[in-house]
Protein backbone atom coordinates (compact mmCIF):
# COMPACT_ATOMS: atom_id res chain seq x y z
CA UNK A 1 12.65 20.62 135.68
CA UNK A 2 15.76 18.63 136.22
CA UNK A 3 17.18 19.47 132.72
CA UNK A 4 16.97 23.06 134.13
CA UNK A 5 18.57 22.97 137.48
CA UNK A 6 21.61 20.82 135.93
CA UNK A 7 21.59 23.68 133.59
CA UNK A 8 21.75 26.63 135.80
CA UNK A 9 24.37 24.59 138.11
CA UNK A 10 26.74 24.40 135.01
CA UNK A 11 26.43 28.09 134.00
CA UNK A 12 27.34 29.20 137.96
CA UNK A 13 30.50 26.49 137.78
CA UNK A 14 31.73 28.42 134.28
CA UNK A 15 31.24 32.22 136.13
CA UNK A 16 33.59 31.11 139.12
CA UNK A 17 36.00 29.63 136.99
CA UNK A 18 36.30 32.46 134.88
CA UNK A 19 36.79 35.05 138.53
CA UNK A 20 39.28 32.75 139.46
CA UNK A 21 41.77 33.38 136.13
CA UNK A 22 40.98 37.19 136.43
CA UNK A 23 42.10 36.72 139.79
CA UNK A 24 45.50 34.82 139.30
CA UNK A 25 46.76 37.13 136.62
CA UNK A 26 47.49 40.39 138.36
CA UNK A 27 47.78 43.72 136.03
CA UNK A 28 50.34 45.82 136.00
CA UNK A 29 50.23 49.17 138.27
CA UNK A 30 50.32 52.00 135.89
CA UNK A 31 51.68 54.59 139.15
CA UNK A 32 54.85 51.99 139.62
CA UNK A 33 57.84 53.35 138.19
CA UNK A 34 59.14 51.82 135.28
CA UNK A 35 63.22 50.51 135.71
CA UNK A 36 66.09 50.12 133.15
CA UNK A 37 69.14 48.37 133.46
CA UNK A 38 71.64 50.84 134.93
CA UNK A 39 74.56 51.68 132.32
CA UNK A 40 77.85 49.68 132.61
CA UNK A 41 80.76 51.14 134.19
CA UNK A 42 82.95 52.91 131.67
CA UNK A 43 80.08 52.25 129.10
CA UNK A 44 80.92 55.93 126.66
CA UNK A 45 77.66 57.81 126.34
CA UNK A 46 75.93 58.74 123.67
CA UNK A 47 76.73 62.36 122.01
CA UNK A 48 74.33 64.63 122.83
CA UNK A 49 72.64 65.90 119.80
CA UNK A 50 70.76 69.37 118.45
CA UNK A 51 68.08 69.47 115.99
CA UNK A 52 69.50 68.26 113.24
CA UNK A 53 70.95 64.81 114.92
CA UNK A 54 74.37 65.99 114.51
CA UNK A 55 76.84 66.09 117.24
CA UNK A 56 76.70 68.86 119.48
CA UNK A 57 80.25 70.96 118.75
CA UNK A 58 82.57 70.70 121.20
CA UNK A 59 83.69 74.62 122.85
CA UNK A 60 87.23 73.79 123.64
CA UNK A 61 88.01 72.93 119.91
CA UNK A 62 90.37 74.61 117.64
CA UNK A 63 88.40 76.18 114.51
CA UNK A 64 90.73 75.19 111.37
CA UNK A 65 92.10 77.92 110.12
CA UNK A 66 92.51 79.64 113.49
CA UNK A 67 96.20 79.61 113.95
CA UNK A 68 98.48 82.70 112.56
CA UNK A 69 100.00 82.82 109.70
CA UNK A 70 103.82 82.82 109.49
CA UNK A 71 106.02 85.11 107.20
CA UNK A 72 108.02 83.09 105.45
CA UNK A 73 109.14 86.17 103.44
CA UNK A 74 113.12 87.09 103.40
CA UNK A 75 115.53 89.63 102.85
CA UNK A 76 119.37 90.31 102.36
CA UNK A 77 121.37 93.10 101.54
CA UNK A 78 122.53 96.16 103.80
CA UNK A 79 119.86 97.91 102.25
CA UNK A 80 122.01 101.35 101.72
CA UNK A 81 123.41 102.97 98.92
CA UNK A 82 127.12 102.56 98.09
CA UNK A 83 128.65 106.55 99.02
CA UNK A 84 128.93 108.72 96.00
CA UNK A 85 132.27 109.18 94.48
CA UNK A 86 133.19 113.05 95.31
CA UNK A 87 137.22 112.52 94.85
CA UNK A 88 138.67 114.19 91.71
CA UNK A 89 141.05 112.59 89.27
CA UNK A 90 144.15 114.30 90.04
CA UNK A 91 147.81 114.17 89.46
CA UNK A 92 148.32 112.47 92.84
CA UNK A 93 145.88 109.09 91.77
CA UNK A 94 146.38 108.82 87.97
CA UNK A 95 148.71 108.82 85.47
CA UNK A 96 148.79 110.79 82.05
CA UNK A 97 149.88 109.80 78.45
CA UNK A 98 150.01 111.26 74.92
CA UNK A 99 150.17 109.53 71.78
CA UNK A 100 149.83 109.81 68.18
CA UNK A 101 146.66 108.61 66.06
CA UNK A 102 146.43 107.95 62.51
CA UNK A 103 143.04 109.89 62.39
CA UNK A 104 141.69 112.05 62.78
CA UNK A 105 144.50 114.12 61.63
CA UNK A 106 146.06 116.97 63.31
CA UNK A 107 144.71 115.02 66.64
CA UNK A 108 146.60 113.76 69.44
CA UNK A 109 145.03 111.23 72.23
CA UNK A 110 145.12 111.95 75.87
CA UNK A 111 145.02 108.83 77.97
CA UNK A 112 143.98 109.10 82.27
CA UNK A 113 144.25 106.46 84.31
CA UNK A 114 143.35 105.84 87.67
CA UNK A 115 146.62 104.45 89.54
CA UNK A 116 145.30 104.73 92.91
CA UNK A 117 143.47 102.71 95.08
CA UNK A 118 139.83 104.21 94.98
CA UNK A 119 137.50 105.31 92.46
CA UNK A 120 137.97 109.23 90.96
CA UNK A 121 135.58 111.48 89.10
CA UNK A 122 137.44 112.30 85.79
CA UNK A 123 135.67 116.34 86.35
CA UNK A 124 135.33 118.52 82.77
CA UNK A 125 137.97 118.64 80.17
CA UNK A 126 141.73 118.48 80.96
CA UNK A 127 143.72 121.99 81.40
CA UNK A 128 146.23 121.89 78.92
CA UNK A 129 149.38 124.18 78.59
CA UNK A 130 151.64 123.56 75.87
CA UNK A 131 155.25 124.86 76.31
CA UNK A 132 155.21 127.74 78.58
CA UNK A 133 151.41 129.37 77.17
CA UNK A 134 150.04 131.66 79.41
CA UNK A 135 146.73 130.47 79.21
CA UNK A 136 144.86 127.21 79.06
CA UNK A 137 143.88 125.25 75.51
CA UNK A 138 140.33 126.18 74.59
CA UNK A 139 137.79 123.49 75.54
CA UNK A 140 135.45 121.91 73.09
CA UNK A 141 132.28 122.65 74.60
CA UNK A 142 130.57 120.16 72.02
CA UNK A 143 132.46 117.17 73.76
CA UNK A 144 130.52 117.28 77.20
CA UNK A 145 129.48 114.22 78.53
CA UNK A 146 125.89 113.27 79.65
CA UNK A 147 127.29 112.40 82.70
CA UNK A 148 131.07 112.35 84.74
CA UNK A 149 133.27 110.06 83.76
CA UNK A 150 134.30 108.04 87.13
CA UNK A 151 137.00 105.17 87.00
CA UNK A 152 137.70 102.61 89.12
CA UNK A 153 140.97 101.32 89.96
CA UNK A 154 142.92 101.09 86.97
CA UNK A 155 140.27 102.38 84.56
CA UNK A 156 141.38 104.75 82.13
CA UNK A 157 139.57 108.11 80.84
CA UNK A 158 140.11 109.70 77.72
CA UNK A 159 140.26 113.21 75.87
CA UNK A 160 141.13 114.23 71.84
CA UNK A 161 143.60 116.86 71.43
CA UNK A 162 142.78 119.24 68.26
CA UNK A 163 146.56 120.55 67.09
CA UNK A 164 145.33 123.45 64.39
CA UNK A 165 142.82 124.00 62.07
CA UNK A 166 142.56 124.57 58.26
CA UNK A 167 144.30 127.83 58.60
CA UNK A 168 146.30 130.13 60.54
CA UNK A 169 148.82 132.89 60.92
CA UNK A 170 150.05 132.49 64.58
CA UNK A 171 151.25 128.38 64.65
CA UNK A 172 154.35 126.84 66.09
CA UNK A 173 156.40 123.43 67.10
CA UNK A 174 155.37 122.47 70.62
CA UNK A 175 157.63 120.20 72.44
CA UNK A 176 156.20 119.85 76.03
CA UNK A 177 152.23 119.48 77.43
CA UNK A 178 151.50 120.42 81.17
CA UNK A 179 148.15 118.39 82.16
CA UNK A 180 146.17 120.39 85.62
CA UNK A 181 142.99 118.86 86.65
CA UNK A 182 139.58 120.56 86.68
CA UNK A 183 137.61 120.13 90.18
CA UNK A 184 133.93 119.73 90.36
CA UNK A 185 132.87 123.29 90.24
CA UNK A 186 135.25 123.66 87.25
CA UNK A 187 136.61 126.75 88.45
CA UNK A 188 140.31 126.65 88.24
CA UNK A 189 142.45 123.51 88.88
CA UNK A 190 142.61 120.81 91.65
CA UNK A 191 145.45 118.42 92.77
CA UNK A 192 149.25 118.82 92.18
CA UNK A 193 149.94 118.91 87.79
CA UNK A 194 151.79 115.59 86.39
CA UNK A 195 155.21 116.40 85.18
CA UNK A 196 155.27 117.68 81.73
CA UNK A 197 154.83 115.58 78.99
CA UNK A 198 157.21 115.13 75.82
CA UNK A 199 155.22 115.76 72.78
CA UNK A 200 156.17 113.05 69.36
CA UNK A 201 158.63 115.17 67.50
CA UNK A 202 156.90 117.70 65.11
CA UNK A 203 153.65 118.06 66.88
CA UNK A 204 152.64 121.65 65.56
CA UNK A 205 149.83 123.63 66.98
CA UNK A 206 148.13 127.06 66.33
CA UNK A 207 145.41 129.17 67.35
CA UNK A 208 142.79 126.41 67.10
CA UNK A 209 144.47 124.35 68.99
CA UNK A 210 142.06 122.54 71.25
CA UNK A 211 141.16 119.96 73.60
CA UNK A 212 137.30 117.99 74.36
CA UNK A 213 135.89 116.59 77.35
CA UNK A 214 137.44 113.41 79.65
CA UNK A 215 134.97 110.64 77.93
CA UNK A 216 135.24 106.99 78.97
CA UNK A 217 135.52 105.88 75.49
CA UNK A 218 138.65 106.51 73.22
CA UNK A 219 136.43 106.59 70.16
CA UNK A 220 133.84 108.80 71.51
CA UNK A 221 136.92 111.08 72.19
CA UNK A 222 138.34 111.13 68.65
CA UNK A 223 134.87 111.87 67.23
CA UNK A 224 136.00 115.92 68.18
């Protein structure tokens, strides 16, 4: 019986103990509000982020490749045409020669050049008069150039004389040549005639006498 109460008085001594700890440690409210240590001043924050965890992009940002392109590209040169030469080859701007070749034979070489101070067009085939002949020399018509001969300053044009042919009646001794200029239409004559020229000694022409195109080469020239 005594065994039993000193039993029973333990057990009630361990119960209030065991009130007494639940007592002294107090839980936690779960309605408090929780608290974080506030940021530091001038602490940078964190990027925010989209889906993917990458930084957001920023709006004010340049895109590469935004800016406009620059033309570097560049020029020079007046960018028109030199003017035309339209000024004929006349006895006022050039000067005129004759002279003997070795060949062909029965030829004689005409010889233009350009003594003034711009370029001339060297128009058609020379008018030729030898002595005091009524009408012009007869113009190779085989001799015309692709294009007209033009020469510069000092340049020189040039034209084969044909004396006579293998036979004829009606030939004589010339002793003088009378050079007039053709114009562009090649109607007439143009400019003021060079003085007459002295022929070599002997120069005989006749009926076939004839005379070829201004070329700008003296070999093209003696090919007629």
């Amino acid at each position: 019986m005594r065994k039993t109460a000193v039993a029973a008085a333990l057990l009630a001594a361990l119960s209030l103990t065991a009130c007494q700890s639940t007592d002294d440690g107090k839980k936690p409210d779960a309605s408090a509000p929780s608290t974080s240590a506030p940021d530091a001043p001038g602490a940078p924050k964190a990027p925010a982020t989209g889906r993917t965890g990458q930084p957001a992009a920023n709006p004010e940002r340049t895109p590469a490749g935004s800016g406009k392109a620059r033309d570097t590209g560049t020029g020079s040169g007046t960018g028109t045409d030199p003017a035309p030469v339209t000024t004929a080859c006349v006895g006022e701007n050039t000067k005129v020669t004759v002279s003997q070749v070795s060949r062909p034979i029965n030829h004689l070489l005409l010889t233009l050049t350009n003594t003034g101070s711009k370029a001339c067009n060297a128009y058609h085939a020379p008018l030729l008069r030898f002595d005091d002949a009524q009408a012009p020399t007869r113009v190779v018509d085989d001799s015309r150039p692709q294009a007209v001969v033009t020469l510069a300053p000092g340049e020189s044009a040039y034209a084969s004389i044909i004396l006579s042919g293998d036979s004829s009646e009606n030939g004589h001794t010339a002793k003088a040549l009378t050079v007039h200029s053709a114009p562009r239409s090649g109607s007439g004559s143009t400019g003021t005639a060079a003085d007459p020229l002295t022929l070599p000694a002997g120069t005989y022409i006749d009926d076939n006498a004839a005379v070829s195109y201004w070329q700008s080469d003296m070999s093209d020239a003696l090919t007629y």
